[in-house]
Coordinates of C-alpha atoms in Angstrom, one line a residue:
X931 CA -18.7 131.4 -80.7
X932 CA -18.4 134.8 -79.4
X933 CA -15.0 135.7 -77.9
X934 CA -15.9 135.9 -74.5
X935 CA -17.3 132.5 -74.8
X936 CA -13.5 131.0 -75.1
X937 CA -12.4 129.8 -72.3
X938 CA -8.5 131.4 -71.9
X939 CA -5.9 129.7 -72.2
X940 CA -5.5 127.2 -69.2
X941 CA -3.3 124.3 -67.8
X942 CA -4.4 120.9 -68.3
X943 CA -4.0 117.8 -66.4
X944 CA -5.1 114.2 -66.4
X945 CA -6.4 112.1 -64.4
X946 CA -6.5 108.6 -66.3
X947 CA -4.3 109.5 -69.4
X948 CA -5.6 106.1 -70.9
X949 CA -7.2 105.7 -74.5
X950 CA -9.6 108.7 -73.7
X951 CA -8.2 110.7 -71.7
X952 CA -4.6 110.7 -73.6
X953 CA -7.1 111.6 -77.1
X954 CA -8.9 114.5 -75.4
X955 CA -5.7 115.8 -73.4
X956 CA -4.3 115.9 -77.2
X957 CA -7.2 117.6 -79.0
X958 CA -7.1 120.3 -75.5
X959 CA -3.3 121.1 -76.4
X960 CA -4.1 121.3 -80.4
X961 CA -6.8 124.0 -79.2
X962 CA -3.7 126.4 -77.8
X963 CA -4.5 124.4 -73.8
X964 CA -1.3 123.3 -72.2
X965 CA -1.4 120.0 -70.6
X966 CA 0.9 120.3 -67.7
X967 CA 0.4 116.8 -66.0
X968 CA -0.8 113.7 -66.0
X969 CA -1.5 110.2 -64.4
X970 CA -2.3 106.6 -65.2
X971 CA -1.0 103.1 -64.1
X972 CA -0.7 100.8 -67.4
X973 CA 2.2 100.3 -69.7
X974 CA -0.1 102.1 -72.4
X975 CA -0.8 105.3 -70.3
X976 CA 2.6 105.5 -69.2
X977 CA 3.5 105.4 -73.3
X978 CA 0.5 107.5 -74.1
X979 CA 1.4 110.1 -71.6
X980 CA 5.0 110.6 -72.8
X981 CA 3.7 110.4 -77.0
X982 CA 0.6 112.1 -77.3
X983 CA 1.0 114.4 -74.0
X984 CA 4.4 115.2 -73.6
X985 CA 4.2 115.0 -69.8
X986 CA 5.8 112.0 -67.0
X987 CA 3.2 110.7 -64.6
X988 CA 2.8 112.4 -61.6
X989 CA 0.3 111.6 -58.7
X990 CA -3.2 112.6 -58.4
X991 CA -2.9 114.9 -55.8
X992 CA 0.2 117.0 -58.2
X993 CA -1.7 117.1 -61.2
X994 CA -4.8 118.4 -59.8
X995 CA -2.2 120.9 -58.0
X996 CA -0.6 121.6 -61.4
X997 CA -3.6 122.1 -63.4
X998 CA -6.8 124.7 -63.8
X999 CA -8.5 122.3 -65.5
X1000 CA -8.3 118.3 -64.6
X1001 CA -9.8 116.0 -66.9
X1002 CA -11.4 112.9 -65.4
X1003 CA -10.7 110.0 -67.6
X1004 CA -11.8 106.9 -65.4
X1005 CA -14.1 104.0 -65.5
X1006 CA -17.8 104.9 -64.7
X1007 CA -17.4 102.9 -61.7
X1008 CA -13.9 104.0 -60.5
X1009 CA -15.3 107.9 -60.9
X1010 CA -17.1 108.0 -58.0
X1011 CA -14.4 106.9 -55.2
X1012 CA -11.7 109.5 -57.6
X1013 CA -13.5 112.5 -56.6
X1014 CA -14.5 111.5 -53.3
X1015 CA -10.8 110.6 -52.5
X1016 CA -9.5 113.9 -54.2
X1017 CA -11.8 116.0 -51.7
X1018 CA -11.0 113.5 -48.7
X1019 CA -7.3 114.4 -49.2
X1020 CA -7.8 118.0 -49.2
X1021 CA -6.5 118.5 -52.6
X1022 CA -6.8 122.6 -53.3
X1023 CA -10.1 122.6 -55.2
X1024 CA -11.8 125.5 -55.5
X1025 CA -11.8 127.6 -58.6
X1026 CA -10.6 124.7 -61.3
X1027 CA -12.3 123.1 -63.8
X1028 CA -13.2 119.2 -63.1
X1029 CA -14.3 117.6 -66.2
X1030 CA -15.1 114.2 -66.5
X1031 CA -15.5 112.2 -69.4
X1032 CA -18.3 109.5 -68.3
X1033 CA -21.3 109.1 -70.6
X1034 CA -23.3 107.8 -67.4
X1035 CA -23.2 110.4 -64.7
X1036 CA -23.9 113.5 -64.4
X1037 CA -22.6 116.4 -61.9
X1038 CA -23.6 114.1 -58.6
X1039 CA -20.8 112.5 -59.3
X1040 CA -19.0 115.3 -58.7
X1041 CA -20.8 117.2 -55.6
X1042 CA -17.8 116.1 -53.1
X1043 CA -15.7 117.9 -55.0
X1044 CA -17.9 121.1 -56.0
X1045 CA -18.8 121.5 -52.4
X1046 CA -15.0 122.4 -52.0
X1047 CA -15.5 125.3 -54.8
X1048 CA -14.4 123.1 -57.9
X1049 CA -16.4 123.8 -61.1
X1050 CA -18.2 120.6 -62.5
X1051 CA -18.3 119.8 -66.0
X1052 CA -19.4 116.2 -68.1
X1053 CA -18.2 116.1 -71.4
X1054 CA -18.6 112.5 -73.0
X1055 CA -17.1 111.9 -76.4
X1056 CA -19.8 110.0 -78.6
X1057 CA -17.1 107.8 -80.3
X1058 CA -15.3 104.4 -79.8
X1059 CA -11.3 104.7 -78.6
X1060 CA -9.3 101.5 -79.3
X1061 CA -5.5 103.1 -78.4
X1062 CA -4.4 103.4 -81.8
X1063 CA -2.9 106.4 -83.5
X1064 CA -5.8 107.5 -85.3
X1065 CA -7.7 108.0 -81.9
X1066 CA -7.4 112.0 -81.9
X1067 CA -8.8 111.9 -85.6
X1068 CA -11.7 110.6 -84.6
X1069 CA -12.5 113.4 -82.9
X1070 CA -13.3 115.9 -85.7
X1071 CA -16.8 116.1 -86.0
X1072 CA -18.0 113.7 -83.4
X1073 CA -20.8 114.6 -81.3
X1074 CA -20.2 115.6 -77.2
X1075 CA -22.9 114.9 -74.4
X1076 CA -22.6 117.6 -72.6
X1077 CA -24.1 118.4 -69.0
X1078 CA -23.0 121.5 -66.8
X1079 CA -24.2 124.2 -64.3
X1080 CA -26.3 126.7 -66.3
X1081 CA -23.7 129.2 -65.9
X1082 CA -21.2 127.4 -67.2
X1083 CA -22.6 126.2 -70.2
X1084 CA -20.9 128.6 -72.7
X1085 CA -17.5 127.6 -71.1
X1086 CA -18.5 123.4 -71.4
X1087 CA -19.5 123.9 -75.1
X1088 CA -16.6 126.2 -76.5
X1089 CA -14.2 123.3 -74.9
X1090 CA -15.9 120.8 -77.2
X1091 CA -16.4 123.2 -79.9
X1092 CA -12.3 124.0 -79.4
X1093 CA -11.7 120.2 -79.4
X1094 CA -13.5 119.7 -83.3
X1095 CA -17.1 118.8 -81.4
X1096 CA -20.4 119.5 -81.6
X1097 CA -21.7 120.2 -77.7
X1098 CA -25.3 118.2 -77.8
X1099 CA -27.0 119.5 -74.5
X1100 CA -28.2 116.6 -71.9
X1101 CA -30.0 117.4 -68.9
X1102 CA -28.5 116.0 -65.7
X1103 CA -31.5 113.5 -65.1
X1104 CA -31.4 112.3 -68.7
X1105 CA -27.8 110.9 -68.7
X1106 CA -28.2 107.1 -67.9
X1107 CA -30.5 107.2 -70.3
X1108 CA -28.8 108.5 -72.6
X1109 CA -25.7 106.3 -72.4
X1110 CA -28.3 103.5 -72.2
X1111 CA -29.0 104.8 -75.9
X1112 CA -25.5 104.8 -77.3
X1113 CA -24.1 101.7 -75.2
X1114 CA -27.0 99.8 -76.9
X1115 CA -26.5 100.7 -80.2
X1116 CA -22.7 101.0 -80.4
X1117 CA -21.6 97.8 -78.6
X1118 CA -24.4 95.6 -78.5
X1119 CA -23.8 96.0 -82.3
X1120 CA -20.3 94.6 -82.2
X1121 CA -21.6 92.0 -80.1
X1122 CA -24.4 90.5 -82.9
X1123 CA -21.8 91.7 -85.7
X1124 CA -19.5 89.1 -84.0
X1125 CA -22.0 86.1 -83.4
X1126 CA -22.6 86.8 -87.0
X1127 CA -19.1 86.2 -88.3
X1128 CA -19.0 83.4 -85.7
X1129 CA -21.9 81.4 -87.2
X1130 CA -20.8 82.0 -91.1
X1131 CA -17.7 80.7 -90.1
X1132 CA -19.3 77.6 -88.6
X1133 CA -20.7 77.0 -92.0
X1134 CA -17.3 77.3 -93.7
X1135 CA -17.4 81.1 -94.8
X1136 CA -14.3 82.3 -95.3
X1137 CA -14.2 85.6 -95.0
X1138 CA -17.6 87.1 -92.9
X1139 CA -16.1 90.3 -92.8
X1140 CA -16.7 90.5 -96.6
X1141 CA -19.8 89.3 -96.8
X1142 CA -21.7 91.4 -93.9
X1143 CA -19.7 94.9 -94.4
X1144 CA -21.8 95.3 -97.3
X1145 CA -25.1 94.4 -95.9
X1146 CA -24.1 95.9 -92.2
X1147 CA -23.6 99.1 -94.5
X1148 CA -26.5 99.6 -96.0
X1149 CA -28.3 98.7 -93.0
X1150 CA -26.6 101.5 -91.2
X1151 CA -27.5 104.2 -93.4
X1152 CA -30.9 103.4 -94.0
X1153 CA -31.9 103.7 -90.6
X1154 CA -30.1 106.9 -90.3
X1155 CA -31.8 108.1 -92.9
X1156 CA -35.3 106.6 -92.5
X1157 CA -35.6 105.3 -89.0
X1158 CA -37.6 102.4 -88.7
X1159 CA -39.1 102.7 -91.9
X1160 CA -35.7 101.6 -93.3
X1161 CA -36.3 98.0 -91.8
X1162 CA -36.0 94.8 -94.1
X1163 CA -36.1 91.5 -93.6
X1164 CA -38.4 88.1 -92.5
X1165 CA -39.7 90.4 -89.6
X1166 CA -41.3 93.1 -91.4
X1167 CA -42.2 90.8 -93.8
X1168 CA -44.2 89.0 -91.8
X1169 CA -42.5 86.0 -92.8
X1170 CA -43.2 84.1 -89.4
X1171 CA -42.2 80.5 -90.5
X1172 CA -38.8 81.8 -91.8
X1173 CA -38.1 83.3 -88.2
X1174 CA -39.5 80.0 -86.4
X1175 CA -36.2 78.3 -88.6
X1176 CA -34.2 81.2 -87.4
X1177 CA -34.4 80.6 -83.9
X1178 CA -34.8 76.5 -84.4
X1179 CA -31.5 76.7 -86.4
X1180 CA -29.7 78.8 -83.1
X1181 CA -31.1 76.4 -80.5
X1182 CA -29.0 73.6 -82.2
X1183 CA -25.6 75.8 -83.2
X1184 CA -25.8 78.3 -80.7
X1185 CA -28.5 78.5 -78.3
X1186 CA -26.7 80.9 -76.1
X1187 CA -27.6 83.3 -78.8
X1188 CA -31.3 81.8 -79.7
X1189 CA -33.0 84.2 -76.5
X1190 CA -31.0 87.6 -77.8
X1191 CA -32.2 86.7 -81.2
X1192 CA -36.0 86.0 -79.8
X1193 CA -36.0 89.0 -77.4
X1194 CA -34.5 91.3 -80.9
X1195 CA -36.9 90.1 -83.1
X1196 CA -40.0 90.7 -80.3
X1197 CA -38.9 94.3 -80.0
X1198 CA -38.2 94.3 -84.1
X1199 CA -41.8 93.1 -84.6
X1200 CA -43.3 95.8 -81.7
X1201 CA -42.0 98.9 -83.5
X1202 CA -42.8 97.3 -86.8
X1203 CA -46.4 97.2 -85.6
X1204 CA -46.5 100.6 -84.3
X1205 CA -44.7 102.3 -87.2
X1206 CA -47.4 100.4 -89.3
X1207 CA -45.0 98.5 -91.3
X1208 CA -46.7 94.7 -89.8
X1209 CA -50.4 94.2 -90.0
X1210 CA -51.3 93.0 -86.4
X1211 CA -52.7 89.6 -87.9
X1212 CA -48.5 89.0 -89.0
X1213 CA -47.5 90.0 -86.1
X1214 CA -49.6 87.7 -83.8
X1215 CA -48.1 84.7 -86.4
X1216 CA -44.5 86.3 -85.8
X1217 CA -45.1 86.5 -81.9
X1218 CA -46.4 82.5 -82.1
X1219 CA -43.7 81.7 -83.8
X1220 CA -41.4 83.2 -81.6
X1221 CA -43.0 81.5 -78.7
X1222 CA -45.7 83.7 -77.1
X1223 CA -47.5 87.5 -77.1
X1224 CA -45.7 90.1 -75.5
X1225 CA -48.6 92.9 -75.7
X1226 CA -51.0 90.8 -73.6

């Protein structure tokens, strides 16, 4: 990163100093930034604001005064009506640095506020935050969706670079798509990880954890590695009666589950059919068995 690519030192507040926005505030004062103020509503911002920030809450409208840059740390759904009530109360805009932090939207999101001279930025951290104190550690290393006017693009990716990131350039258009992408893998996973242990319990294992980290593991690197090619398993095995006592089994202990497990196995079998890895004739057994053809 060339020197004139660093952003200079700058001020730093928060707007939603909650499990993200507290973590990045943190990393942004490890990188020599200087978070002045902050805001939040729940017991843990309030404690996260005073711990990892070293800042009292203040309102919106003082730590957008206070700051040159203002991180957005909000709910996708609460970003929109932030910004639009920042710029409805006349907050003194132009010139600072409005980052938000949502893997969904792009700089739209931010247009009320842009059209009063603020500089938009969307920096999503590709990483899970659960509030504990290993939170800012997490951040080393992780990948950053970032999104930013052209001319600004060297400023958005020496932030992440600052914060221990690696910027990973999304175009504005492509971002519901691409949180689509990591919202599916990431917690849909902890979803079917969590049925799992769920229904080994049922049948009087112990300890599931122990048994699936192993698998789950292996799993998890071989399709980082290989991609679909790295598939195992009754699926791509063709083994169509097995998957019939799959979902038979679920109808009776869980059914709620039984139509997530047909619908994964379809879309299993599909890309196991394109990749090459399921002769057609196994997969129109597999589709039976599953209860009809989906590529009619």
């Amino acid at each position: 990163m060339d020197a004139g690519d660093r952003p200079a030192r700058l001020t730093v507040g928060v707007l939603g100093a909650g499990k993200v926005g507290s973590a990045l505030g943190a990393a942004l004062a490890q990188a020599g930034h200087r978070v002045v103020a902050a805001s939040g509503l729940s017991d843990d911002s309030q404690r996260w604001m005073a711990e990892r920030l070293g800042v009292t809450p203040s309102r919106p409208d003082k730590v957008v005064a206070a700051a040159q840059l203002v991180l957005l740390a909000v709910p996708d759904d609460v970003l929109p009506s932030l910004v639009s009530g920042l710029a409805a109360t006349g907050a003194s805009l132009r010139g600072k640095m409005l980052v938000h932090t949502s893997g969904a939207h792009g700089l739209s999101v931010l247009d009320p506020a842009t059209a009063m001279g603020a500089l938009p930025f969307a920096l999503h951290p590709v990483m899970t935050f659960t509030g504990r104190d290993d939170d800012l550690n997490k951040l080393t290393g992780i990948s950053y969706g970032v999104t930013a006017p052209e001319a600004l693009r060297p400023v958005a990716e020496a932030l992440v670079i600052e914060m221990g990131g690696e910027p990973v350039w999304i175009a504005d258009a492509d971002r519901p798509l691409y949180h689509a992408a990591l919202a599916g893998a990431a917690n849909h996973m902890v979803t079917l990880i969590a049925e799992s242990g769920d229904l080994l319990r049922r049948i009087g294992v112990e300890h599931p954890g122990r048994m699936l980290g192993p698998l789950l593991g292996a799993a998890l690197d071989n399709v980082l590695r290989l991609g679909i090619a790295g598939l195992t398993g009754p699926v791509v095995r063709g083994d169509a009666n097995t998957v019939r006592k799959h979902v038979d089994a679920l109808i009776l202990a869980a059914p709620e589950a039984a139509d997530a497990y047909v619908a994964l196995a379809r879309l299993t079998a599909d890309r196991a059919l394109a990749a090459g890895l399921l002769k057609p004739e196994e997969a129109e057994r597999l589709l039976d068995a599953l209860g009809g053809n989906i590529w009619t």
